[in-house]
CSV table of C-alpha atoms in Angstrom, one decimal:
chain,number,residue,atom,x,y,z
A,546,MET,CA,-15.0,36.2,-31.4
A,547,HIS,CA,-11.8,34.1,-30.7
A,548,GLN,CA,-10.8,31.7,-27.7
A,549,LYS,CA,-8.5,34.2,-25.5
A,550,ARG,CA,-5.0,32.3,-24.6
A,551,PHE,CA,-3.1,34.5,-22.6
A,552,ALA,CA,0.8,34.5,-22.6
A,553,LEU,CA,4.2,36.7,-21.6
A,554,VAL,CA,6.9,37.8,-23.8
A,555,ILE,CA,9.5,38.7,-21.5
A,556,ASP,CA,12.5,40.8,-23.1
A,557,SER,CA,15.2,39.8,-20.8
A,558,ARG,CA,17.5,42.5,-21.9
A,559,LYS,CA,15.7,45.2,-20.2
A,560,CYS,CA,15.7,43.4,-16.7
A,561,ILE,CA,17.8,45.3,-14.2
A,562,ASN,CA,17.2,43.0,-11.4
A,563,CYS,CA,15.2,45.1,-9.0
A,564,LYS,CA,12.9,42.4,-8.2
A,565,ALA,CA,9.8,44.7,-8.2
A,566,CYS,CA,8.0,42.0,-9.7
A,567,VAL,CA,8.9,39.5,-7.0
A,568,VAL,CA,7.6,41.7,-4.4
A,569,ALA,CA,4.3,43.0,-6.0
A,570,CYS,CA,3.8,39.0,-6.7
A,571,ARG,CA,4.3,38.5,-2.9
A,572,ALA,CA,2.1,41.5,-2.0
A,573,GLU,CA,-0.7,40.9,-4.5
A,574,ASN,CA,-0.6,36.7,-3.7
A,575,ASN,CA,0.4,36.3,-0.1
A,576,VAL,CA,3.5,34.5,-0.8
A,577,PRO,CA,5.3,33.7,2.5
A,578,LEU,CA,8.8,34.4,2.8
A,579,GLY,CA,11.1,32.0,1.4
A,580,LYS,CA,8.8,30.7,-1.4
A,581,SER,CA,8.5,32.8,-4.6
A,582,ARG,CA,5.9,32.4,-7.7
A,583,ASN,CA,8.3,34.2,-9.7
A,584,TRP,CA,12.0,34.7,-9.8
A,585,ILE,CA,15.0,36.1,-11.6
A,586,ASN,CA,17.6,33.7,-12.9
A,587,GLU,CA,21.1,35.4,-12.7
A,588,GLU,CA,23.9,34.7,-14.8
A,589,HIS,CA,27.7,36.2,-14.4
A,590,ARG,CA,30.4,35.4,-16.8
A,591,GLY,CA,33.6,36.6,-17.7
A,592,VAL,CA,36.6,38.7,-16.0
A,593,TRP,CA,36.8,42.6,-15.8
A,594,PRO,CA,36.4,44.4,-18.3
A,595,LYS,CA,35.0,41.7,-20.7
A,596,LEU,CA,32.4,40.3,-18.8
A,597,LEU,CA,28.3,39.8,-18.8
A,598,ALA,CA,25.7,40.1,-16.1
A,599,SER,CA,22.3,38.9,-17.5
A,600,PHE,CA,18.9,38.6,-15.7
A,601,GLU,CA,15.9,36.5,-16.8
A,602,PRO,CA,12.8,36.8,-14.8
A,603,GLU,CA,10.8,33.4,-15.0
A,604,GLN,CA,7.5,32.1,-13.5
A,605,CYS,CA,4.9,29.3,-14.4
A,606,HIS,CA,5.0,29.1,-18.0
A,607,HIS,CA,1.4,28.3,-18.4
A,608,CYS,CA,1.9,25.6,-20.7
A,609,ALA,CA,-0.6,24.1,-23.6
A,610,ASP,CA,0.3,20.7,-22.2
A,611,PRO,CA,1.0,21.5,-18.7
A,612,ALA,CA,2.8,18.1,-16.8
A,613,CYS,CA,1.4,19.6,-13.2
A,614,VAL,CA,-2.2,19.3,-14.7
A,615,ARG,CA,-1.4,15.7,-16.2
A,616,VAL,CA,-0.3,14.1,-13.1
A,617,CYS,CA,-2.5,15.5,-10.8
A,618,PRO,CA,-4.6,12.8,-9.3
A,619,THR,CA,-7.4,14.7,-8.0
A,620,GLY,CA,-8.1,17.6,-10.9
A,621,ALA,CA,-7.3,20.2,-8.7
A,622,SER,CA,-4.5,21.3,-11.0
A,623,TRP,CA,-6.4,22.7,-13.9
A,624,GLN,CA,-6.1,24.7,-17.1
A,625,ARG,CA,-8.9,27.5,-17.9
A,626,PRO,CA,-10.0,27.9,-21.1
A,627,ASP,CA,-7.7,31.1,-21.6
A,628,GLY,CA,-4.5,28.9,-20.9
A,629,VAL,CA,-3.9,30.2,-17.3
A,630,VAL,CA,-3.1,27.1,-15.4
A,631,VAL,CA,-4.4,27.5,-11.8
A,632,ILE,CA,-4.7,25.3,-8.6
A,633,ASN,CA,-7.9,24.7,-6.7
A,634,GLU,CA,-7.0,24.6,-3.2
A,635,SER,CA,-9.9,22.8,-2.1
A,636,ASP,CA,-9.2,19.7,-4.0
A,637,CYS,CA,-5.3,19.9,-3.4
A,638,ILE,CA,-4.2,17.2,-1.0
A,639,GLY,CA,-0.5,18.2,-1.1
A,640,CYS,CA,0.8,15.1,-2.8
A,641,ARG,CA,3.4,16.9,-4.5
A,642,TYR,CA,3.3,15.3,-7.6
A,643,CYS,CA,3.0,18.3,-9.8
A,644,VAL,CA,6.0,20.0,-7.8
A,645,ILE,CA,8.0,17.3,-9.0
A,646,ALA,CA,6.3,16.8,-12.8
A,647,CYS,CA,6.9,20.6,-13.5
A,648,PRO,CA,10.0,21.1,-15.9
A,649,TYR,CA,10.4,24.6,-14.4
A,650,ASP,CA,10.4,24.0,-11.2
A,651,ALA,CA,7.6,26.7,-11.1
A,652,LEU,CA,5.4,25.2,-8.0
A,653,PHE,CA,6.0,25.0,-4.3
A,654,PHE,CA,4.7,23.3,-1.3
A,655,ARG,CA,3.1,25.8,1.5
A,656,GLU,CA,3.9,23.7,4.4
A,657,ASP,CA,1.9,26.0,6.4
A,658,ARG,CA,-1.3,25.3,4.5
A,659,GLY,CA,-0.1,21.8,3.3
A,660,ILE,CA,-1.2,22.9,-0.1
A,661,VAL,CA,0.9,23.5,-3.5
A,662,GLU,CA,0.7,27.2,-4.9
A,663,LYS,CA,2.0,28.6,-8.0
A,664,CYS,CA,2.0,31.6,-10.6
A,665,ASP,CA,-1.7,31.7,-11.7
A,666,LEU,CA,-1.2,35.2,-13.7
A,667,CYS,CA,-3.1,37.0,-10.9
A,668,ALA,CA,-6.1,35.1,-12.1
A,669,ARG,CA,-8.6,37.5,-9.9
A,670,ARG,CA,-6.9,40.3,-11.4
A,671,LEU,CA,-7.6,39.0,-15.0
A,672,ASP,CA,-11.3,38.2,-14.3
A,673,ARG,CA,-11.7,42.1,-13.1
A,674,GLY,CA,-9.9,43.0,-16.4
A,675,GLU,CA,-6.5,44.1,-15.0
A,676,ILE,CA,-3.1,42.6,-15.6
A,677,PRO,CA,-0.7,40.8,-13.5
A,678,ALA,CA,1.0,42.5,-10.5
A,679,CYS,CA,4.7,41.6,-12.0
A,680,VAL,CA,3.5,43.2,-15.3
A,681,GLU,CA,1.8,45.9,-13.8
A,682,THR,CA,4.8,47.2,-11.3
A,683,CYS,CA,7.7,46.4,-13.7
A,684,PRO,CA,9.5,49.7,-14.1
A,685,SER,CA,11.5,48.8,-17.1
A,686,LYS,CA,8.6,46.9,-18.9
A,687,VAL,CA,10.2,43.8,-19.2
A,688,ARG,CA,6.9,41.8,-19.6
A,689,VAL,CA,4.6,42.1,-22.0
A,690,PHE,CA,1.3,40.2,-21.3
A,691,GLY,CA,-1.9,39.9,-23.8
A,692,ASP,CA,-3.9,37.6,-25.6
A,693,ILE,CA,-1.7,35.6,-28.0
A,694,ASN,CA,-4.8,34.7,-30.5
A,695,ASP,CA,-5.6,38.5,-30.9
A,696,PRO,CA,-4.3,39.2,-34.3
A,697,ASP,CA,-4.1,43.1,-33.4
A,698,GLY,CA,-2.8,42.2,-30.0
A,699,LYS,CA,0.4,43.9,-28.5
A,700,LEU,CA,1.5,40.4,-28.1
A,701,ARG,CA,1.1,39.1,-31.6
A,702,GLU,CA,3.1,42.4,-32.9
A,703,VAL,CA,5.9,41.8,-30.8
A,704,LEU,CA,6.1,37.9,-31.6
A,705,ASP,CA,5.6,38.6,-35.4
A,706,ARG,CA,8.3,41.0,-35.8
A,707,ARG,CA,10.8,39.6,-33.1
A,708,GLN,CA,12.9,36.3,-33.1
A,709,TYR,CA,12.0,34.6,-29.6
A,710,ARG,CA,12.7,31.3,-27.8
A,711,VAL,CA,10.9,29.1,-25.3
A,712,LYS,CA,12.7,27.2,-22.4
A,713,LYS,CA,13.3,23.4,-22.6
A,714,PRO,CA,10.9,22.9,-25.6
A,715,GLU,CA,12.1,19.3,-25.3
A,716,ALA,CA,10.3,18.9,-22.4
A,717,GLY,CA,6.9,18.6,-24.5
A,718,THR,CA,5.0,20.7,-22.4
A,719,GLY,CA,4.4,23.5,-24.8
A,720,PRO,CA,5.5,26.5,-22.7
A,721,HIS,CA,3.6,29.9,-23.1
A,722,ILE,CA,6.4,32.3,-22.3
A,723,TYR,CA,8.5,33.9,-25.1
A,724,TYR,CA,12.1,35.1,-24.3
A,725,LEU,CA,13.1,37.4,-27.1
A,726,LEU,CA,16.1,37.4,-28.7
A,727,ARG,CA,18.5,40.0,-29.7
A,728,GLY,CA,17.7,42.3,-32.7
B,344,MET,CA,13.2,26.6,-6.6
B,345,LYS,CA,14.3,22.9,-6.7
B,346,THR,CA,13.6,20.9,-3.8
B,347,ILE,CA,13.2,17.3,-2.7
B,348,GLU,CA,9.8,16.8,-1.8
B,349,TRP,CA,9.3,13.1,-2.0
B,350,ARG,CA,11.2,11.8,1.1
B,351,PHE,CA,11.5,9.0,3.4
B,352,LEU,CA,8.0,8.2,3.9
B,353,ILE,CA,7.6,7.5,-0.1
B,354,VAL,CA,10.5,5.4,-0.3
B,355,ASN,CA,9.0,2.9,2.2
B,356,TYR,CA,5.8,3.5,0.6
B,357,LEU,CA,7.3,2.2,-3.0
B,358,PHE,CA,9.1,-0.3,-1.2
B,359,LEU,CA,6.0,-1.8,0.8
B,360,GLY,CA,3.7,-1.6,-2.2
B,361,GLY,CA,6.0,-3.7,-4.1
B,362,LEU,CA,6.6,-6.0,-1.2
B,363,SER,CA,3.0,-6.7,-1.1
B,364,ALA,CA,2.6,-7.2,-4.4
B,365,GLY,CA,5.4,-9.7,-4.7
B,366,LEU,CA,3.9,-11.7,-2.0
B,367,PHE,CA,0.6,-11.9,-3.5
B,368,PHE,CA,2.1,-12.8,-6.8
B,369,VAL,CA,4.0,-15.6,-5.3
B,370,SER,CA,1.4,-16.7,-3.4
B,371,ALA,CA,-1.1,-16.8,-6.3
B,372,LEU,CA,1.2,-18.8,-8.7
B,373,ALA,CA,1.7,-21.1,-6.0
B,374,THR,CA,-1.9,-21.7,-5.7
B,375,TYR,CA,-1.9,-22.6,-9.2
B,376,LEU,CA,1.1,-24.7,-9.0
B,377,GLN,CA,-0.9,-26.6,-6.1
B,378,GLU,CA,-1.6,-30.0,-7.8
B,379,ARG,CA,-2.2,-33.2,-6.0
B,380,ASP,CA,-2.5,-31.0,-2.5
B,381,SER,CA,1.2,-30.8,-2.0
B,382,PHE,CA,2.2,-29.5,1.0
B,383,ALA,CA,5.0,-27.4,-0.1
B,384,ASP,CA,3.0,-25.1,-2.5
B,385,SER,CA,0.2,-24.8,0.0
B,386,ARG,CA,2.8,-23.5,2.9
B,387,ILE,CA,4.1,-21.2,0.1
B,388,ALA,CA,0.7,-20.1,-0.9
B,389,ARG,CA,-0.7,-19.9,2.7
B,390,TYR,CA,2.0,-17.6,4.2
B,391,GLY,CA,2.1,-15.5,1.2
B,392,ALA,CA,-1.8,-15.0,1.3
B,393,LEU,CA,-1.4,-14.4,5.2
B,394,LEU,CA,1.4,-11.6,4.6
B,395,ALA,CA,0.3,-9.8,1.5
B,396,PRO,CA,-2.1,-7.1,2.7
B,397,TRP,CA,-0.2,-5.9,5.6
B,398,PRO,CA,2.6,-4.2,4.0
B,399,ALA,CA,0.5,-2.3,1.2
B,400,MET,CA,-1.9,-1.2,4.1
B,401,LEU,CA,1.0,0.2,6.1
B,402,GLY,CA,2.4,1.7,2.8
B,403,SER,CA,-0.7,3.4,2.2
B,404,PHE,CA,-0.8,4.8,5.6
B,405,LEU,CA,2.6,6.5,5.2
B,406,LEU,CA,1.3,7.7,1.7
B,407,ILE,CA,-1.5,9.6,3.5
B,408,PHE,CA,0.9,10.5,6.3
B,409,ASP,CA,2.7,12.2,3.7
B,410,LEU,CA,0.1,14.5,2.2
B,411,GLY,CA,0.3,17.9,2.8
B,412,ARG,CA,-3.4,17.9,4.0
B,413,TRP,CA,-3.5,14.0,5.3
B,414,TYR,CA,-7.6,14.4,6.1
B,415,ARG,CA,-8.2,14.9,2.3
B,416,PHE,CA,-6.9,11.7,1.2
B,417,TYR,CA,-10.4,10.6,0.6
B,418,LYS,CA,-10.3,13.0,-2.5
B,419,LEU,CA,-8.2,10.8,-4.3
B,420,LEU,CA,-11.3,8.2,-4.1
B,421,LEU,CA,-13.5,10.8,-5.5
B,422,HIS,CA,-11.7,11.3,-8.8
B,423,PHE,CA,-10.2,8.9,-11.5
B,424,ARG,CA,-8.0,10.5,-13.9
B,425,TRP,CA,-6.7,7.8,-16.3
B,426,VAL,CA,-3.9,10.1,-17.4
B,427,SER,CA,-2.6,10.4,-13.6
B,428,PRO,CA,-0.4,7.4,-12.7
B,429,MET,CA,-1.1,8.5,-9.1
B,430,SER,CA,-4.8,8.2,-9.3
B,431,ILE,CA,-4.4,4.8,-11.1
B,432,GLY,CA,-2.2,4.1,-8.5
B,433,THR,CA,-4.6,4.4,-5.9
B,434,TRP,CA,-7.4,2.7,-7.4
B,435,LEU,CA,-5.2,-0.2,-8.2
B,436,LEU,CA,-3.9,-0.2,-4.4
B,437,SER,CA,-7.4,-0.1,-3.1
B,438,ALA,CA,-8.8,-2.8,-5.3
B,439,PHE,CA,-5.4,-4.9,-4.2
B,440,VAL,CA,-6.1,-4.6,-0.5
B,441,LEU,CA,-9.4,-5.5,-1.0
B,442,VAL,CA,-8.7,-8.7,-3.2
B,443,SER,CA,-5.7,-9.2,-0.7
B,444,LEU,CA,-7.7,-9.4,2.4
B,445,LEU,CA,-10.4,-11.5,0.9
B,446,TYR,CA,-7.5,-13.7,-0.3
B,447,LEU,CA,-6.1,-13.7,3.2
B,448,TYR,CA,-9.6,-14.8,4.7
B,449,ALA,CA,-9.9,-17.7,2.2
B,450,TRP,CA,-6.6,-19.0,3.2
B,451,LEU,CA,-7.6,-19.1,7.1
B,452,ASN,CA,-8.6,-22.5,8.4
B,453,PRO,CA,-11.7,-23.0,10.3
B,454,GLN,CA,-10.3,-22.6,13.7
B,455,GLN,CA,-8.7,-19.2,12.8
B,456,ARG,CA,-12.1,-18.1,11.1
B,457,ASP,CA,-13.9,-18.8,14.2
B,458,TRP,CA,-11.4,-17.4,16.5
B,459,LEU,CA,-11.6,-13.9,14.2
B,460,PHE,CA,-15.2,-13.8,14.6
B,461,SER,CA,-15.4,-14.4,18.2
B,462,LYS,CA,-13.2,-11.3,18.6
B,463,LEU,CA,-15.9,-9.3,17.1
B,464,PRO,CA,-17.5,-6.8,19.6
B,465,LYS,CA,-20.8,-7.0,20.0
B,466,CYS,CA,-22.1,-3.8,18.4
B,467,LEU,CA,-20.4,-5.7,15.1
B,468,SER,CA,-22.3,-8.8,16.0
B,469,SER,CA,-24.3,-8.7,12.3
B,470,LEU,CA,-21.0,-9.0,10.9
B,471,ARG,CA,-21.1,-12.6,12.0
B,472,ALA,CA,-23.5,-13.3,8.8
B,473,LEU,CA,-20.3,-13.0,6.9
B,474,HIS,CA,-18.7,-16.1,8.5
B,475,CYS,CA,-18.6,-18.2,5.6
B,476,ASP,CA,-16.0,-20.6,4.0
B,477,LEU,CA,-14.0,-19.3,1.3
B,478,SER,CA,-11.8,-21.7,0.9
B,479,GLY,CA,-13.1,-22.9,-2.6
B,480,SER,CA,-12.6,-19.7,-4.4
B,481,ARG,CA,-8.6,-19.3,-3.6
B,482,ARG,CA,-8.2,-20.0,-7.2
B,483,LEU,CA,-11.0,-17.4,-8.3
B,484,LEU,CA,-9.6,-14.8,-5.8
B,485,ALA,CA,-5.8,-15.7,-7.0
B,486,ALA,CA,-6.8,-15.1,-10.5
B,487,ILE,CA,-8.3,-12.0,-9.7
B,488,GLY,CA,-5.5,-10.7,-7.7
B,489,PHE,CA,-2.9,-11.6,-10.2
B,490,PRO,CA,-3.0,-9.0,-12.5
B,491,ILE,CA,-3.9,-6.4,-9.9
B,492,SER,CA,-0.5,-7.5,-8.0
B,493,ILE,CA,1.3,-7.0,-11.2
B,494,GLY,CA,-0.4,-3.7,-11.6
B,495,VAL,CA,0.5,-2.4,-8.3
B,496,GLY,CA,4.0,-3.7,-8.6
B,497,ILE,CA,4.6,-1.8,-12.0
B,498,TYR,CA,2.7,1.2,-11.1
B,499,THR,CA,5.1,2.5,-8.3
B,500,GLY,CA,7.7,2.6,-11.0
B,501,VAL,CA,5.4,4.2,-13.8
B,502,LEU,CA,4.7,6.8,-11.0
B,503,LEU,CA,8.1,7.9,-11.5
B,504,GLY,CA,8.7,7.0,-15.0
B,505,ALA,CA,5.6,9.2,-16.3
B,506,VAL,CA,7.3,12.7,-15.2
B,507,GLN,CA,9.0,13.7,-18.3
B,508,SER,CA,10.9,16.3,-16.6
B,509,ARG,CA,13.2,13.9,-14.4
B,510,PRO,CA,15.4,12.4,-17.0
B,511,PHE,CA,16.6,9.8,-14.3
B,512,TRP,CA,12.9,8.4,-14.2
B,513,ASN,CA,11.8,8.9,-17.5
B,514,THR,CA,12.1,5.8,-19.1
B,515,ASN,CA,9.8,2.6,-19.4
B,516,LEU,CA,12.7,0.6,-18.0
B,517,VAL,CA,12.0,2.1,-14.4
B,518,ALA,CA,8.4,0.1,-14.5
B,519,GLN,CA,10.0,-2.9,-15.4
B,520,LEU,CA,12.8,-2.4,-12.6
B,521,PHE,CA,10.5,-2.0,-10.0
B,522,LEU,CA,7.9,-4.5,-10.8
B,523,PHE,CA,10.8,-7.4,-11.0
B,524,SER,CA,12.6,-6.0,-7.8
B,525,ALA,CA,8.8,-6.4,-6.4
B,526,LEU,CA,8.7,-9.6,-7.3
B,527,SER,CA,11.9,-10.6,-6.0
B,528,THR,CA,11.3,-9.1,-2.5
B,529,GLY,CA,8.1,-10.9,-2.1
B,530,CYS,CA,9.9,-14.0,-3.0
B,531,ALA,CA,12.6,-13.0,-0.5
B,532,ALA,CA,10.0,-12.1,2.1
B,533,LEU,CA,8.9,-15.7,1.8
B,534,ILE,CA,12.3,-17.2,2.1
B,535,VAL,CA,12.7,-15.6,5.4
B,536,ALA,CA,9.1,-16.5,6.6
B,537,LEU,CA,10.0,-20.0,5.8
B,538,SER,CA,13.5,-20.5,6.9
B,539,TRP,CA,11.9,-19.1,10.2
B,540,SER,CA,9.7,-21.7,10.5
B,541,ARG,CA,11.8,-24.5,9.1
B,542,GLY,CA,10.9,-24.7,5.5
B,543,GLU,CA,10.8,-27.8,3.5
B,544,ILE,CA,13.4,-28.4,0.9
B,545,GLU,CA,10.9,-28.3,-1.9
B,546,GLU,CA,9.5,-25.0,-0.4
B,547,ILE,CA,12.7,-23.3,-0.5
B,548,ARG,CA,13.7,-24.8,-4.0
B,549,LEU,CA,10.9,-23.5,-5.5
B,550,LEU,CA,11.2,-20.1,-4.0
B,551,TYR,CA,14.9,-19.9,-4.6
B,552,THR,CA,13.9,-20.7,-8.6
B,553,LEU,CA,11.3,-18.0,-8.7
B,554,ASP,CA,13.8,-15.6,-7.0
B,555,ILE,CA,16.6,-16.2,-9.4
B,556,CYS,CA,14.6,-16.0,-12.3
B,557,PHE,CA,13.3,-12.4,-10.8
B,558,LEU,CA,16.8,-11.3,-9.8
B,559,THR,CA,18.0,-11.9,-13.2
B,560,LEU,CA,15.4,-10.3,-15.1
B,561,GLU,CA,15.9,-7.5,-12.6
B,562,PHE,CA,19.8,-7.5,-13.3
B,563,PHE,CA,19.0,-7.4,-17.1
B,564,ILE,CA,16.9,-4.6,-17.0
B,565,VAL,CA,19.7,-2.5,-14.8
B,566,LEU,CA,22.4,-3.1,-17.5
B,567,PRO,CA,20.0,-1.8,-20.4
B,568,TYR,CA,19.0,1.1,-18.2
B,569,ILE,CA,22.6,2.0,-17.8
B,570,ILE,CA,23.6,1.5,-21.5
B,571,HIS,CA,20.4,2.9,-22.9
B,572,GLY,CA,21.0,6.4,-20.5
B,573,LYS,CA,24.7,6.5,-21.7
B,574,LEU,CA,23.5,6.4,-25.4
B,575,SER,CA,20.6,8.7,-24.7
B,576,VAL,CA,20.4,12.7,-24.7
B,577,GLN,CA,22.6,14.9,-23.0
B,578,ALA,CA,20.3,15.6,-19.9
B,579,VAL,CA,19.4,11.8,-19.4
B,580,GLN,CA,23.4,11.3,-19.7
B,581,ASP,CA,23.8,14.0,-17.1
B,582,SER,CA,21.2,12.5,-14.9
B,583,LEU,CA,23.2,9.0,-14.9
B,584,LYS,CA,26.2,10.8,-13.4
B,585,LEU,CA,24.4,10.7,-10.2
B,586,ILE,CA,25.3,6.9,-10.0
B,587,LEU,CA,28.2,7.4,-12.2
B,588,GLY,CA,30.7,8.9,-9.9
B,589,GLY,CA,27.8,11.2,-8.3
B,590,PRO,CA,26.4,11.1,-4.7
B,591,PHE,CA,24.5,7.7,-5.3
B,592,THR,CA,27.4,6.0,-7.0
B,593,LEU,CA,28.5,3.8,-3.6
B,594,LEU,CA,25.1,3.0,-2.7
B,595,PHE,CA,24.1,1.9,-6.3
B,596,TRP,CA,27.0,-0.1,-7.3
B,597,LEU,CA,28.2,-1.5,-4.1
B,598,PHE,CA,25.1,-2.0,-1.8
B,599,PHE,CA,22.1,-2.0,-4.3
B,600,LEU,CA,23.8,-4.1,-7.4
B,601,GLY,CA,26.4,-5.8,-5.2
B,602,PHE,CA,25.4,-6.9,-2.2
B,603,GLY,CA,21.5,-6.4,-2.8
B,604,LEU,CA,21.5,-8.1,-6.2
B,605,LEU,CA,24.5,-10.1,-7.2
B,606,VAL,CA,25.2,-11.5,-3.7
B,607,PRO,CA,21.9,-13.2,-3.1
B,608,LEU,CA,21.7,-14.3,-6.5
B,609,GLY,CA,25.3,-15.9,-6.3
B,610,ILE,CA,24.2,-17.5,-3.0
B,611,GLU,CA,20.8,-18.8,-4.2
B,612,VAL,CA,22.7,-20.2,-7.5
B,613,ARG,CA,25.1,-21.9,-5.5
B,614,GLU,CA,22.3,-23.2,-3.6
B,615,ILE,CA,20.3,-24.7,-6.0
B,616,MET,CA,23.3,-25.6,-8.5
B,617,PRO,CA,23.3,-29.7,-7.5
B,618,SER,CA,19.5,-30.1,-8.3
B,619,LEU,CA,20.4,-28.2,-11.8
B,620,LEU,CA,23.6,-30.0,-12.4
B,621,SER,CA,22.1,-33.5,-11.4
B,622,LYS,CA,18.8,-34.6,-10.2
B,623,THR,CA,20.4,-34.6,-6.5
B,624,LEU,CA,18.9,-32.5,-3.8
B,625,ILE,CA,19.7,-28.7,-3.2
B,626,HIS,CA,21.7,-27.5,-0.7
B,627,CYS,CA,19.3,-26.3,2.2
B,628,ASN,CA,21.4,-24.2,4.3
B,629,ARG,CA,18.7,-22.3,6.3
B,630,PRO,CA,20.6,-19.4,7.9
B,631,LEU,CA,22.3,-18.9,4.6
B,632,ALA,CA,18.9,-18.7,2.8
B,633,ALA,CA,17.6,-16.3,5.3
B,634,ILE,CA,20.8,-14.0,4.7
B,635,ALA,CA,20.3,-14.3,1.1
B,636,ALA,CA,16.7,-13.0,1.0
B,637,MET,CA,17.7,-10.3,3.7
B,638,LEU,CA,20.0,-8.9,1.2
B,639,VAL,CA,17.5,-8.8,-1.5
B,640,LEU,CA,15.1,-7.1,0.7
B,641,ILE,CA,17.7,-4.7,1.8
B,642,GLY,CA,18.2,-4.1,-2.0
B,643,GLY,CA,14.7,-3.8,-2.8
B,644,PHE,CA,14.5,-0.9,-0.2
B,645,LEU,CA,18.0,0.8,-1.5
B,646,LEU,CA,16.4,0.7,-5.1
B,647,ARG,CA,13.3,3.0,-4.1
B,648,TYR,CA,15.9,4.9,-2.1
B,649,ILE,CA,18.4,5.7,-4.8
B,650,PHE,CA,15.5,6.1,-7.4
B,651,VAL,CA,13.0,8.5,-5.4
B,652,TYR,CA,15.8,11.1,-4.4
B,653,ALA,CA,18.4,10.5,-7.6
B,654,GLY,CA,15.2,11.2,-9.9
B,655,GLN,CA,14.4,14.3,-7.9
B,656,MET,CA,17.9,15.6,-8.5
B,657,SER,CA,18.0,15.1,-11.8
B,658,ALA,CA,16.4,17.8,-14.1
B,659,ILE,CA,16.3,19.0,-17.9
B,660,LYS,CA,18.9,21.8,-18.1
């Protein structure tokens, strides 16, 4: 048996900016209004009729060497063996060092609870054998979720045959969201 | 979702932590320089010892107050994570407060010790057994606290410098910059204290000498910080725009580097110049000394302010 390592592949060209993933996450994880565990980067370029509108969903990259885990003074931020980066609420003191340290600005501070929250790939759902809410709800199937170490899995099938990029590799944290490129 | 998470309380904490470290450092140095029981050095050492613990303690309260759940601060002391600068800093700061309080006690004279123990409430009367004379351990406590005070001074910079996602901070020069700024603010606070209590020429001369060293070193860290940044990768170059034309330009160049560093450096060099060129006494203009020292303190505060805010505004694109 290999060690599982969850990751996401995102095919941004399929994204229609409907924000169903954001809403599903909000409902699943009780995310307060004004904050978000996932979001969609929008880019608009050019002038009619030569123009481009692109949408790129983003959330915690569940890095191999997460900055948030490294800087946490109490060990509240930690990484499960399957690669999912989670925050143990009972140990979080709300110092917000992790919020500052994340190159992707993927964490946020909840003033009402005094703690930091982030995408945990719906860890409770994963433990029940389900997939994250954002993956399940997406109508155009932008996200592919799976075990990157599974040689016969969906993720390897896509990543072995397609070109992809990761965001801000120079931050040195080893991000695990793979954005598919054209072709 | 880029936000500014660390604000005024953290700026104050970084300043106060550095100030305490500087006060202890200069005091410990004076304890070691004190030969033949010279009056001058002993006053510097005593004032430094009496002042050193308080800013760090106040700063620690601000730090705790800044936490989302302040009542959980004790969890910081239940963990030690050597990869987290904040965890290392927590332990350094705790050790510093402990040692600097002992050091303060060692510098109290017998009357002050008696007064202190006479104020103990009855329920704590068993603590009277601790009434002892530690004045013989001043040099030992100074030796123990010396590296810890440097650690506290430098860690405030490491806290910021160790964040690879904020290019404005992510250089080891920030740690050195904060250390020498901390030492210079400690020195400046002692200049203020001694000018207030009619300091002797020899005292002011020693403090001027130290402060000139610290400020000069600080200046020669600011310069390579900027030059290195301009010659670095794009993200660092972009982050430097915050002080090179961006929102912190005036604050950095005029108020921090100008009024907070070069002006007091100039005043102190001018004051000490006669004793450098010939063996005559230094100028001893007490109000001017106090003004220069106040400028150094303001400069130290502004340095923290600029770095805390500008750093959080910088990012890898």
